[in-house]
Tab-separated table of C-alpha atoms and ligand atoms in Angstrom:
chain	number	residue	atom	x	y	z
V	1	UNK	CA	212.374	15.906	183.740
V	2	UNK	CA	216.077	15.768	184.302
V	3	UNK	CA	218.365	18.941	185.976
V	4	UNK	CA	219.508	20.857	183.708
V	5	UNK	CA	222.133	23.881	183.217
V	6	UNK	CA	220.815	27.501	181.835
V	7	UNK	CA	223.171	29.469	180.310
V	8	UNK	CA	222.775	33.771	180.170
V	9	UNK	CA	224.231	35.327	177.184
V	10	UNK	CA	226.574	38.399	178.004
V	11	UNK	CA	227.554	40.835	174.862
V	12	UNK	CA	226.392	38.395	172.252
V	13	UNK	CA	223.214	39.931	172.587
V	14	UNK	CA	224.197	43.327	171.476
V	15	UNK	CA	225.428	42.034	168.281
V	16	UNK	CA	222.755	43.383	166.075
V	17	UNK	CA	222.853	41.545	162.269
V	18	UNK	CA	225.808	39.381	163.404
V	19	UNK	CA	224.161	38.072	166.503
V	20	UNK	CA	222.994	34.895	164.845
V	21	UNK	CA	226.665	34.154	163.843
V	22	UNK	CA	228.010	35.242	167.216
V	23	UNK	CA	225.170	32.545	169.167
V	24	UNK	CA	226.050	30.195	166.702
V	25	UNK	CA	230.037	30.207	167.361
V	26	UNK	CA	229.594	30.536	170.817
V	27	UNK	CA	226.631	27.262	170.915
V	28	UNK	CA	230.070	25.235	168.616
V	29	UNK	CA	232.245	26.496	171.846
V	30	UNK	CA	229.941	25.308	174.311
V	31	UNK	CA	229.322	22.043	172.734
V	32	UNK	CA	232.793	21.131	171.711
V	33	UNK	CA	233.959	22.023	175.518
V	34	UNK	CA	231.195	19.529	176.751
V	35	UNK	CA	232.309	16.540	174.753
V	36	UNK	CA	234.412	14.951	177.813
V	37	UNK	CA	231.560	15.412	179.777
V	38	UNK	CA	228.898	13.212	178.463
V	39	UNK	CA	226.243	13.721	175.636
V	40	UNK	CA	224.262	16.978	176.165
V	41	UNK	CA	221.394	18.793	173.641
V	42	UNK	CA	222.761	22.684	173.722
V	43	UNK	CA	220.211	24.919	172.096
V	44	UNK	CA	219.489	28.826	172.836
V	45	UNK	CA	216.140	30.336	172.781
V	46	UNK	CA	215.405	34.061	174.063
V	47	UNK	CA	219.313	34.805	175.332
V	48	UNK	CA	219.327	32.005	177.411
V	49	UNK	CA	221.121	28.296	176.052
V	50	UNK	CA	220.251	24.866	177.436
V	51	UNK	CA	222.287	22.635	178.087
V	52	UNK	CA	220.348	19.220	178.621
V	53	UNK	CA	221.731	16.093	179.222
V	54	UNK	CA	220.482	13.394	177.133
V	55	UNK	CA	221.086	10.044	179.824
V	56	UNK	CA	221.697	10.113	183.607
V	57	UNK	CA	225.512	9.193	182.687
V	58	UNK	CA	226.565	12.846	181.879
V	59	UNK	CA	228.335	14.215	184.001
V	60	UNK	CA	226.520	17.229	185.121
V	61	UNK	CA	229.396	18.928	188.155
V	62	UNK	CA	232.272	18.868	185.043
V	63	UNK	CA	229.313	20.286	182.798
V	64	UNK	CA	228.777	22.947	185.056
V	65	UNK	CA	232.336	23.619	185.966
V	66	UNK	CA	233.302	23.786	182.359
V	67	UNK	CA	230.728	25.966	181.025
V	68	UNK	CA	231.708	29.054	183.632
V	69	UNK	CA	234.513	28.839	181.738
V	70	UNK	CA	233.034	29.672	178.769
V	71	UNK	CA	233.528	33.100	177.209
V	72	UNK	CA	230.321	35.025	176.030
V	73	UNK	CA	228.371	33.231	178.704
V	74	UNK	CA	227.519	35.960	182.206
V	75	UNK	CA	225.590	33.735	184.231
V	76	UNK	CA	225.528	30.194	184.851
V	77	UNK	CA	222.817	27.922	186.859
V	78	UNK	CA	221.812	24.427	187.540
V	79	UNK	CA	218.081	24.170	187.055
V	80	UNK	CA	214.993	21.617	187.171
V	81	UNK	CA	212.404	21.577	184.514
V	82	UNK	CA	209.116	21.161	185.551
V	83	UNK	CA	205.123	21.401	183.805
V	84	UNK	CA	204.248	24.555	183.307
V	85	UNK	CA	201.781	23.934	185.875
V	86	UNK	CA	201.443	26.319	189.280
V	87	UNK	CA	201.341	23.453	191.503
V	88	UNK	CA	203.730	21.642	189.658
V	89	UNK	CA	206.213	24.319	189.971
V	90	UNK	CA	205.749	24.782	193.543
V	91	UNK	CA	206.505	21.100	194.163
V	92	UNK	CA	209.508	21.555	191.947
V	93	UNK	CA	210.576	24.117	194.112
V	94	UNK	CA	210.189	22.702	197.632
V	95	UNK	CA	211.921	19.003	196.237
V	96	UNK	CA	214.967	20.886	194.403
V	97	UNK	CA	215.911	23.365	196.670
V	98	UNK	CA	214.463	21.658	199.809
V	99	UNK	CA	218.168	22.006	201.710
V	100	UNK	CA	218.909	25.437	200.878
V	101	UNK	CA	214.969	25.790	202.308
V	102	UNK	CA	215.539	24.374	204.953
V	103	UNK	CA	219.153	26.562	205.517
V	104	UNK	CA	217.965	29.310	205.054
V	105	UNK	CA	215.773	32.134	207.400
V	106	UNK	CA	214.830	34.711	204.933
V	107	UNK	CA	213.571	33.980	201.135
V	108	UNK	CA	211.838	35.225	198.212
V	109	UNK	CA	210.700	33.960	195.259
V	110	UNK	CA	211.249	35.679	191.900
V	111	UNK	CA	209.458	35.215	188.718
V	112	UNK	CA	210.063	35.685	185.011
V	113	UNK	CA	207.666	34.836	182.600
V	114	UNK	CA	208.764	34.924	178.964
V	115	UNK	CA	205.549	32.587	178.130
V	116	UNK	CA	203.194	35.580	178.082
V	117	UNK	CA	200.618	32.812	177.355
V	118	UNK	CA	200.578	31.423	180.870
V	119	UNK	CA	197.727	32.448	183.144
V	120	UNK	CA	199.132	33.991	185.799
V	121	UNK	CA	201.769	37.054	185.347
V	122	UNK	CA	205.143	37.208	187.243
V	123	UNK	CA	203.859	38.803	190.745
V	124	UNK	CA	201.395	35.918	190.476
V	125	UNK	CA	203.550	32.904	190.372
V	126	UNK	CA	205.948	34.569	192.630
V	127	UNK	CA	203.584	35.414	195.494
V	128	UNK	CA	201.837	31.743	194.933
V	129	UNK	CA	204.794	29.906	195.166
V	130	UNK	CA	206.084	32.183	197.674
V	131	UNK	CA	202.922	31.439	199.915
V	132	UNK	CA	203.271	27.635	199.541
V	133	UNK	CA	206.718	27.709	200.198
V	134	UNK	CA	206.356	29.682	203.165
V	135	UNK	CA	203.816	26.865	204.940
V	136	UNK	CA	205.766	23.905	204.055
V	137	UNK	CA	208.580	25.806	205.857
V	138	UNK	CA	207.330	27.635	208.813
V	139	UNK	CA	210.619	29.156	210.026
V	140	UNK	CA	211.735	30.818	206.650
V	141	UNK	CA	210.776	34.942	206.754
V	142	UNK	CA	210.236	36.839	203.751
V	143	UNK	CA	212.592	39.159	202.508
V	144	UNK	CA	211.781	40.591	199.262
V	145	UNK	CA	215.724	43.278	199.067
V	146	UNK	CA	218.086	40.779	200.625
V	147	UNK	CA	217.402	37.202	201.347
V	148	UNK	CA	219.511	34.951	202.400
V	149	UNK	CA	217.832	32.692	199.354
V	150	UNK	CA	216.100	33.750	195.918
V	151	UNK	CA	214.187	31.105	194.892
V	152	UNK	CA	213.991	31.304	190.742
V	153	UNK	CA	210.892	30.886	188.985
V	154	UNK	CA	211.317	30.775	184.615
V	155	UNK	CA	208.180	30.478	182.953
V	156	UNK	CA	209.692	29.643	179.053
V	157	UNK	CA	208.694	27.992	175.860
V	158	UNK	CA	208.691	24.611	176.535
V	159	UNK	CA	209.097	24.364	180.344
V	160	UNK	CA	209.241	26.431	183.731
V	161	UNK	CA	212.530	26.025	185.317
V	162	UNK	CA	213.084	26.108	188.821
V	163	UNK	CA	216.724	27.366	190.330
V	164	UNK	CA	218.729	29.031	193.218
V	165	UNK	CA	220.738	32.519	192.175
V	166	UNK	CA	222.922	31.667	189.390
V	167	UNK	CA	226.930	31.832	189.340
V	168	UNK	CA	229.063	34.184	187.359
V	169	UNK	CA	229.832	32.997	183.685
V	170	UNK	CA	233.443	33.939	182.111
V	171	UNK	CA	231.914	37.132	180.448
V	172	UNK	CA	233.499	38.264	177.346
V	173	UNK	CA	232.552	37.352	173.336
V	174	UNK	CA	232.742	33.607	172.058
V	175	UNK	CA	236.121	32.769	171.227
V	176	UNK	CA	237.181	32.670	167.595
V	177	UNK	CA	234.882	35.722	166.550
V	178	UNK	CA	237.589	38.298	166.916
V	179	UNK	CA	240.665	36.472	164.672
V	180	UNK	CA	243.783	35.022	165.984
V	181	UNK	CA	246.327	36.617	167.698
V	182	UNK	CA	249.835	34.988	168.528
V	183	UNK	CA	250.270	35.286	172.572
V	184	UNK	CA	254.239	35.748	173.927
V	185	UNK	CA	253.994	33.501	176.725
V	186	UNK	CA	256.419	33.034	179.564
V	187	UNK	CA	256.458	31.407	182.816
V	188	UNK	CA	255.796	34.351	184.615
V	189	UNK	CA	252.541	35.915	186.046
V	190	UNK	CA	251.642	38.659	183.797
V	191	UNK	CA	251.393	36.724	180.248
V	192	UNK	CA	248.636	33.998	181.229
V	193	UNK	CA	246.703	37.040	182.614
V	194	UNK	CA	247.171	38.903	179.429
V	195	UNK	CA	246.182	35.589	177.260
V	196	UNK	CA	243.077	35.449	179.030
V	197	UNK	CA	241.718	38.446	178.528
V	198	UNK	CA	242.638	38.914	174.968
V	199	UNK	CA	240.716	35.511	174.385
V	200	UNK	CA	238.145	36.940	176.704
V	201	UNK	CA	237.706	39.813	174.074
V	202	UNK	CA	236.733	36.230	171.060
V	203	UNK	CA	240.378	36.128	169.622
V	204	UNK	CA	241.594	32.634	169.063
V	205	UNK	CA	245.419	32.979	170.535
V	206	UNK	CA	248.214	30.914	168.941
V	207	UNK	CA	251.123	30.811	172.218
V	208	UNK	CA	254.738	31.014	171.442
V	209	UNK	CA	257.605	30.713	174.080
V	210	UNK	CA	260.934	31.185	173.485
V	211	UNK	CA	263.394	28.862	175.720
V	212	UNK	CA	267.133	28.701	175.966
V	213	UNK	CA	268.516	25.104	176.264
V	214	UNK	CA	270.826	24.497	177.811
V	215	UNK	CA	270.540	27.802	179.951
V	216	UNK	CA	266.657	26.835	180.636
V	217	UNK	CA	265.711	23.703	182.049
V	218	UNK	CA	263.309	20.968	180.940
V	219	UNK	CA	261.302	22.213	184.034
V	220	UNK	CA	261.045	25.822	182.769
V	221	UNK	CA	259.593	24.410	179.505
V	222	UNK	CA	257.254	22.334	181.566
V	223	UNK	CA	256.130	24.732	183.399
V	224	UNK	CA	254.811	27.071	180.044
V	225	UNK	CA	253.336	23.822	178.989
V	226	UNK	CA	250.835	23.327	182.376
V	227	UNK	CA	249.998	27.413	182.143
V	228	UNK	CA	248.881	26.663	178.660
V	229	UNK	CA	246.484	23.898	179.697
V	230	UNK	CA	245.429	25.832	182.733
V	231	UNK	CA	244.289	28.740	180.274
V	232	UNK	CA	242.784	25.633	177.605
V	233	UNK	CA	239.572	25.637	179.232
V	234	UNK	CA	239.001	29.166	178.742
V	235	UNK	CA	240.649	29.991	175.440
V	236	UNK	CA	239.918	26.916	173.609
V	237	UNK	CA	242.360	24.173	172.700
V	238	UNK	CA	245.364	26.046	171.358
V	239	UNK	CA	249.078	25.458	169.645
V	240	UNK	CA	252.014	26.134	171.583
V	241	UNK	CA	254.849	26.877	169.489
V	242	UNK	CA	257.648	26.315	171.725
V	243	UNK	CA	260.985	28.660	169.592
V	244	UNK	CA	264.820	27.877	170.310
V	245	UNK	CA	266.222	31.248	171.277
V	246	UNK	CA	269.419	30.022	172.547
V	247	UNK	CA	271.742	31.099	169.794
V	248	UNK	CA	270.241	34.546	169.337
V	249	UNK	CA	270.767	35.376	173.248
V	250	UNK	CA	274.284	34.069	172.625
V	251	UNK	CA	275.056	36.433	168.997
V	252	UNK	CA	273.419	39.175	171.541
V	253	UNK	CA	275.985	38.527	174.179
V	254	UNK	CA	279.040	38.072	171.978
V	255	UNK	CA	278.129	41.338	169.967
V	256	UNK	CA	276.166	43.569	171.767
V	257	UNK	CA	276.575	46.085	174.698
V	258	UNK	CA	275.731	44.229	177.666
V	259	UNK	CA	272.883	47.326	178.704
V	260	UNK	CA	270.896	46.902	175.393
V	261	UNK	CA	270.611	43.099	175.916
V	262	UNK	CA	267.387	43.195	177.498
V	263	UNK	CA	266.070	45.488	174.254
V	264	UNK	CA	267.592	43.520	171.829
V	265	UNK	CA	266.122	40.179	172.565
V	266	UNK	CA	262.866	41.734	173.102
V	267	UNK	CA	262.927	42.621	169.417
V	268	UNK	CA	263.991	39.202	168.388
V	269	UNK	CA	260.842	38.476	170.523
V	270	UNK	CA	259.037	40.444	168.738
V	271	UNK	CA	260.330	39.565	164.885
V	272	UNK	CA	259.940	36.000	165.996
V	273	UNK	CA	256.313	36.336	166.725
V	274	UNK	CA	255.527	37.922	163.492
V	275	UNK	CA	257.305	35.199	161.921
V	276	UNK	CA	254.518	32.487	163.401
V	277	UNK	CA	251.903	34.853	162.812
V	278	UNK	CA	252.148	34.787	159.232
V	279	UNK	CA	252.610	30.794	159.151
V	280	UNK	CA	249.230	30.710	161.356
V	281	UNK	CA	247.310	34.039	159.998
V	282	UNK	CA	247.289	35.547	163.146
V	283	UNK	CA	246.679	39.326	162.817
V	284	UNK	CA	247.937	40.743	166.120
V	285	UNK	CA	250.704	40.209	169.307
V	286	UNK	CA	249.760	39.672	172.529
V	287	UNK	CA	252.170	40.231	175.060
V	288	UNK	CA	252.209	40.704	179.253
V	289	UNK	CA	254.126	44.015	179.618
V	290	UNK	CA	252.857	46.582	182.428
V	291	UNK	CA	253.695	49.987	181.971
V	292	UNK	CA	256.763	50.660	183.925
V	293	UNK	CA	257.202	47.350	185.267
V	294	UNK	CA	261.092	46.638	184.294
V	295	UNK	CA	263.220	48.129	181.889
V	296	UNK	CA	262.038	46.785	179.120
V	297	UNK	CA	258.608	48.558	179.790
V	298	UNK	CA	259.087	52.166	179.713
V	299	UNK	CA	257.678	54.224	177.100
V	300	UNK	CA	261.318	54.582	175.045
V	301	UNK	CA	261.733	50.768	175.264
V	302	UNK	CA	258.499	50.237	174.081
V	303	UNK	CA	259.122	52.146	171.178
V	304	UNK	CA	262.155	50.484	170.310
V	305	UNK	CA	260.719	46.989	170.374
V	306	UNK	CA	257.419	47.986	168.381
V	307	UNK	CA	259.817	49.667	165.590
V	308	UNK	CA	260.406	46.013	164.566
V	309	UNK	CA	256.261	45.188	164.277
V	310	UNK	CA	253.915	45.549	161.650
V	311	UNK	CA	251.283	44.671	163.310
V	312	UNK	CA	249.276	45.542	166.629
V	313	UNK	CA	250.781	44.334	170.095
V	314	UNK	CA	248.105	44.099	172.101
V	315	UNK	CA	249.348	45.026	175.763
V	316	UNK	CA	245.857	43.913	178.339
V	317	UNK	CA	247.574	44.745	181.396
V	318	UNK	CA	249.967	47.716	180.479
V	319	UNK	CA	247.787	49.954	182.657
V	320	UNK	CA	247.730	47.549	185.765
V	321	UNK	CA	249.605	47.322	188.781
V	322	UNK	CA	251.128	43.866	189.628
V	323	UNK	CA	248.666	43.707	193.078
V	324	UNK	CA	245.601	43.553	190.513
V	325	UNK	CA	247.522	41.371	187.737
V	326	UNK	CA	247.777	39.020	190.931
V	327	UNK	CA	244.259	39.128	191.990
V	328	UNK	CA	243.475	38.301	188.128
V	329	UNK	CA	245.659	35.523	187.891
V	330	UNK	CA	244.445	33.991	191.258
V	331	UNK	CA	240.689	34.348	189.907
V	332	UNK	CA	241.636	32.332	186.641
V	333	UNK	CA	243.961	29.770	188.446
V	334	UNK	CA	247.192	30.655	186.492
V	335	UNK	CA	248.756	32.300	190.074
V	336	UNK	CA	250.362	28.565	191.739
V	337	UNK	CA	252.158	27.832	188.717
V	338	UNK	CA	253.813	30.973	187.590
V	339	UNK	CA	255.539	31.400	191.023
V	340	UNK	CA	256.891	27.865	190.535
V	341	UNK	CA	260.607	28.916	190.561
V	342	UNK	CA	261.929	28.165	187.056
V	343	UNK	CA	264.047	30.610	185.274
V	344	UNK	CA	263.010	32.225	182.177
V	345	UNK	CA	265.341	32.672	179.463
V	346	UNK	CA	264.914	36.924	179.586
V	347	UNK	CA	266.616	36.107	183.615
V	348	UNK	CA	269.605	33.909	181.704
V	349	UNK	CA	270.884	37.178	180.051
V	350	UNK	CA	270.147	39.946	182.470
V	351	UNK	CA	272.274	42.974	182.318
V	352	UNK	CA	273.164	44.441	185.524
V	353	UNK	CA	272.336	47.899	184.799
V	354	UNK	CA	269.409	48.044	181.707
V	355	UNK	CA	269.115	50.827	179.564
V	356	UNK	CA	265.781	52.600	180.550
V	357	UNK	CA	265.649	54.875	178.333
V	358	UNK	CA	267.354	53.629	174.935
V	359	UNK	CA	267.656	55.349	172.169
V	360	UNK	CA	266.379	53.914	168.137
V	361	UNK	CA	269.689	55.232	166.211
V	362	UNK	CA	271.872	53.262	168.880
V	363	UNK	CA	270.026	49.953	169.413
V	364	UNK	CA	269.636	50.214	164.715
V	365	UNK	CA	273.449	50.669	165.213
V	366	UNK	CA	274.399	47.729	167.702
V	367	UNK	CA	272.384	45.168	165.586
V	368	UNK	CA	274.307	45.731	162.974
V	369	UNK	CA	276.607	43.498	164.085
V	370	UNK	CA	274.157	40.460	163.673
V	371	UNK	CA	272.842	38.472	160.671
V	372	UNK	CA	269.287	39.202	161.970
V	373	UNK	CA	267.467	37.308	158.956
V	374	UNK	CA	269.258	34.178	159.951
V	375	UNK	CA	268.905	34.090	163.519
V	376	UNK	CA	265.168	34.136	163.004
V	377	UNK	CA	265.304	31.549	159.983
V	378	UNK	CA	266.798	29.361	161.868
V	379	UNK	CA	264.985	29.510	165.412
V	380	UNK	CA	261.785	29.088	163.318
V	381	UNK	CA	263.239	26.192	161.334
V	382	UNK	CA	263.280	24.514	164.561
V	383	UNK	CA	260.262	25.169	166.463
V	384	UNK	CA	258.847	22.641	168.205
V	385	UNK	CA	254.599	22.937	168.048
V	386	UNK	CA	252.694	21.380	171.100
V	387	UNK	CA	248.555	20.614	170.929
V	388	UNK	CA	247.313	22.026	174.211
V	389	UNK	CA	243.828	19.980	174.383
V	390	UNK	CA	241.264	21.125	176.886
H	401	ATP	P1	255.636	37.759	182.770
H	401	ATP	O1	255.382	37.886	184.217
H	401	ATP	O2	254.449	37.653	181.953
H	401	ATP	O3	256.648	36.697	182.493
H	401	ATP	P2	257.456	39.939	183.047
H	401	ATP	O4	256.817	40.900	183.883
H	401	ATP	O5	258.403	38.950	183.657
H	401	ATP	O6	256.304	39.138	182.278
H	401	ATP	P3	259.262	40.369	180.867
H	401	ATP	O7	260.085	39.223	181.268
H	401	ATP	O8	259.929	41.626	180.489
H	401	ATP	O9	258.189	40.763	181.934
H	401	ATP	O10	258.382	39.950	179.667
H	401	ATP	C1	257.417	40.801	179.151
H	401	ATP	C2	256.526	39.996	178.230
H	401	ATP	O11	257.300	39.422	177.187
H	401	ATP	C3	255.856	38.815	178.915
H	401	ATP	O12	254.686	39.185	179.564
H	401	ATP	C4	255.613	37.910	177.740
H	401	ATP	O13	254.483	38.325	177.001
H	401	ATP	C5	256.856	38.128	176.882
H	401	ATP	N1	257.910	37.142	177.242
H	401	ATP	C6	258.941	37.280	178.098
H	401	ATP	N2	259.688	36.158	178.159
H	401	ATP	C7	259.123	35.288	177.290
H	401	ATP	C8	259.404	33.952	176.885
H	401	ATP	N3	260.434	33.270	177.385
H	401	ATP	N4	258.604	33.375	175.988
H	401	ATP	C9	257.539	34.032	175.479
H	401	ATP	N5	257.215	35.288	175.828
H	401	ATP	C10	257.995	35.916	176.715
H	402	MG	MG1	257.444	37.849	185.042
């Protein structure tokens, strides 16, 4: 029998009627993300999915890496099959883990036995094995509250499975059960952090950046390109819709009071968004604001850039403080490439002092003074749509 990879499903299992549907989606996820990786059977049985590979070709480190990455999935391990035999298990044991054995000076071995059918219950196998183990190693110690090693014991349908402790999984619901949502990103910190754990939550995300040409280099554009393939492996392969916003930053400039700048665009943002949700059906925005952060992010300018949106902006990190946005964007690898020092185009425009508390009437007022429906005709007329492949 070949090593294998047992997946633990997270929330999925709470679904009551609709869990079949959610296992399903998230068993299409796992499958499509394992296609570079060789050929694999995936099947679930009992909250727990298989991933077997079918010939020693497959590639079972990029199977392994990839499926952590997997939302809906809590726990990942690398695991041998063995006979559902006593012996046989034991033997498993001492040839799979015989390093980490041999590493180690405490152990335990624990048991679960969903085959109720097999002769011996879970305190059983565990102190059998356990007892084996413990002669063909004379050094290791028993320690049943914190070993340095847990030796795993899974007693299932068609197999027992032997494996050290298992790794975290992603977490989260299988992406693509909770609709689509259009994601603002930039090239900043807080936005891949908020894309991730929107899709963490099963929403498909559709990312849109806005760039200003000639005021925004290539670079900057690259940049928003390698965040969105460092967030493909989680989210799933995704379109980035990549939206000219030079000329409106320009009309903002030539007709606007330099301290509403910052609002105004943000609207644009906003309107712009909406306009490739309804070409992708995408039901929601998705953007990286923190409560507070800049001027842009107080409660009044909040208000004033929502007036424009008929639909929910979903704000993940509004409650966070940038020390934990940067712990989350080390964890999911985004961190190295947003500090990369490209300009954005909200830096291009920045008024020196920004309004921090605007006001509705005023900012309805200033606009005026733009054709609003054409600006955003025409940067959508010329978006520019990227496939970000995992
Ligand atoms: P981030 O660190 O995510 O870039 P920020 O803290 O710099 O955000 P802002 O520049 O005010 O804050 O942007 C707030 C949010 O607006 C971002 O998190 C992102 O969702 C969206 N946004 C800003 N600039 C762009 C852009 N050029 N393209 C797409 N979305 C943008
Ligand atoms: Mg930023």
């Amino acid at each position: 029998m070949n090593e294998m990879i047992l997946l633990k499903l997270g929330e999925v299992v709470l679904k009551g009627l609709n869990r079949r549907t959610f296992e399903d989606k998230l068993l299409a996820n796992i499958r499509r993300r394992l296609q570079h990786c060789g050929d694999f059977h995936v099947y679930s049985k009992q909250s727990t999915v298989y991933v077997e590979p079918k010939g020693p070709e497959c590639d079972l480190d990029g199977a392994f890496a990839a499926c952590r990455q997997v939302f809906g999935v809590i726990a990942v391990t690398r695991a041998l099959p063995c006979p559902k035999d006593k012996d046989a298990i034991f033997h498993c044991a001492r040839n799979y883990l015989d390093k980490e054995l041999r590493e180690a000076k405490t152990f335990k071995v624990e048991t679960r036995r969903s085959d109720k059918h097999f002769p011996m219950n879970s305190m059983e196998i565990s102190q059998y094995v356990g007892g084996l183990l413990h002669d063909a190693y004379p050094h290791l110690k028993v320690d049943v509250h914190a070993p340095e090693l847990c030796v795993h014991v899974e007693v299932r349908e068609k197999a027992a499975y032997v494996h050290a402790p298992s790794q975290p999984g992603a977490g989260g619901l299988p992406t693509g059960m909770g609709g689509t949502a259009v994601s603002l990103l930039s090239g900043g910190i807080d936005s891949p952090v908020a894309c991730h754990m929107i899709a963490k939550r099963g929403v498909k995300l559709e990312l849109v950046h806005f760039y200003s040409p000639p005021y925004t280099s290539v670079q900057a554009k690259e940049k928003v390109v390698a965040l969105a393939k460092l967030l493909a492996p989680w989210c799933g392969r995704m379109k980035l819709h990549v939206v000219p916003f030079t000329e409106i930053q320009e009309a903002i400039r030539a007709n606007c009071p330099e301290d509403h700048f910052t609002l105004i665009m943000r609207r644009f943002m906003m309107r712009l968004a909406q306009g490739v949700a309804a070409r992708t059906g995408a039901k929601a925005l998705v953007t990286g604001e923190s409560l507070g952060q800049v001027a842009s992010q107080t409660m009044d300018a909040l208000t004033v850039s929502d007036q424009v949106c008929t639909m929910p902006v979903l704000r993940p990190v509004i409650g966070m403080d940038k020390a934990e946005i940067v712990r989350l964007a080390r964890q999911i690898g985004t961190f190295e490439t947003s500090i990369l020092p490209y300009e954005d185009c909200c830096t291009v425009f920045t008024p020196r002092h920004p309004r921090t508390h605007p006001v509705l009437a005023d900012v309805l007022e200033y606009e005026k003074a733009l054709d609003i429906d054409g600006l955003v005709e025409r940067a959508l007329a010329g978006v520019e749509r990227i496939t970000i492949s995992v």
